Phi, psi and omega in degrees: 000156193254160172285107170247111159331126182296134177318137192227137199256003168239111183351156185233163198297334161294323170272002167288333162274332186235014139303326192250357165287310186295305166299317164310323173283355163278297082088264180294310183274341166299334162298302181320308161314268183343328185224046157088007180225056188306344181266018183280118179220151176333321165316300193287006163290005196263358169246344199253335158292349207215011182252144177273134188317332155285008198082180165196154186299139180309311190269355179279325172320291170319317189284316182305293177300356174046057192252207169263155176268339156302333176251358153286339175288286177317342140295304159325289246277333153322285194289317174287320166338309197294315201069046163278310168215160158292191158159111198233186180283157179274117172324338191249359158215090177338277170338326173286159161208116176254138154331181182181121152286164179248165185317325177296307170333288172312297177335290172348291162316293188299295198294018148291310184274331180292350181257319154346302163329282197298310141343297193299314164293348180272319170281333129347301186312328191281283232249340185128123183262043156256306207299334182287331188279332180269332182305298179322309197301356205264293206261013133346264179310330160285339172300313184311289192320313207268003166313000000 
């Protein structure tokens, strides 16, 4: 029999973050779908977090999201089919090739932060917009720290 840690009747930090995770993220893609952009899939958030309005490099894309630069390529390469993003040479490296969003992209982008939002505020509603706002401030500061 393998070692598995005995059933703990008190939740542990992971599964306390990705219960209220797991619903936003149903959440955003049935919205995304709802407006017109069904071809949107979890995978590809890993470039719509981390790529900047000025663009960004594949393999810098890749090192944030802490994937392969072959499977971060494979997605650009996805998303621009999609129209979603470019993808041209880097000015500052002939060799690079930077992302870009396209107009769509962006849309994308905003109604990504905008149903987040909205998720956040629905949870205020639940729980309290104190408790929610020391929730952020915690985890900030634990983002910063574990940094």
């Amino acid at each position: 029999m393998r070692n598995v840690p005995p059933f703990s009747e008190t939740p542990t930090l992971g599964q306390l973050l990705r219960q209220p995770y797991e619903l936003l993220q149903k959440e955003v893609y049935a919205s995304l779908a709802a407006h017109g952009f069904p071809d949107i899939r979890p995978a590809h958030s890993s470039l719509f977090r981390y790529v900047t309005p000025e663009g960004a490099r594949v393999s810098d894309l890749a090192e944030a999201a802490q994937m392969t630069k072959q499977s971060m390529a494979y997605l650009t390469a996805d998303l621009e089919a999609l129209g979603y993003v470019t993808i041209g040479p880097d000015p500052q490296d002939g060799r690079a090739k930077r992302v870009m969003l396209t107009e769509r992209g962006l849309s994308v982008r905003s109604h990504l932060i905008g149903i987040s939002l909205e998720f956040e505020t629905r949870c205020a509603a639940l729980v309290g917009e104190d408790r929610i706002r020391d929730l952020r401030a915690t985890l900030i500061a634990l983002a910063a720290a574990l940094r």
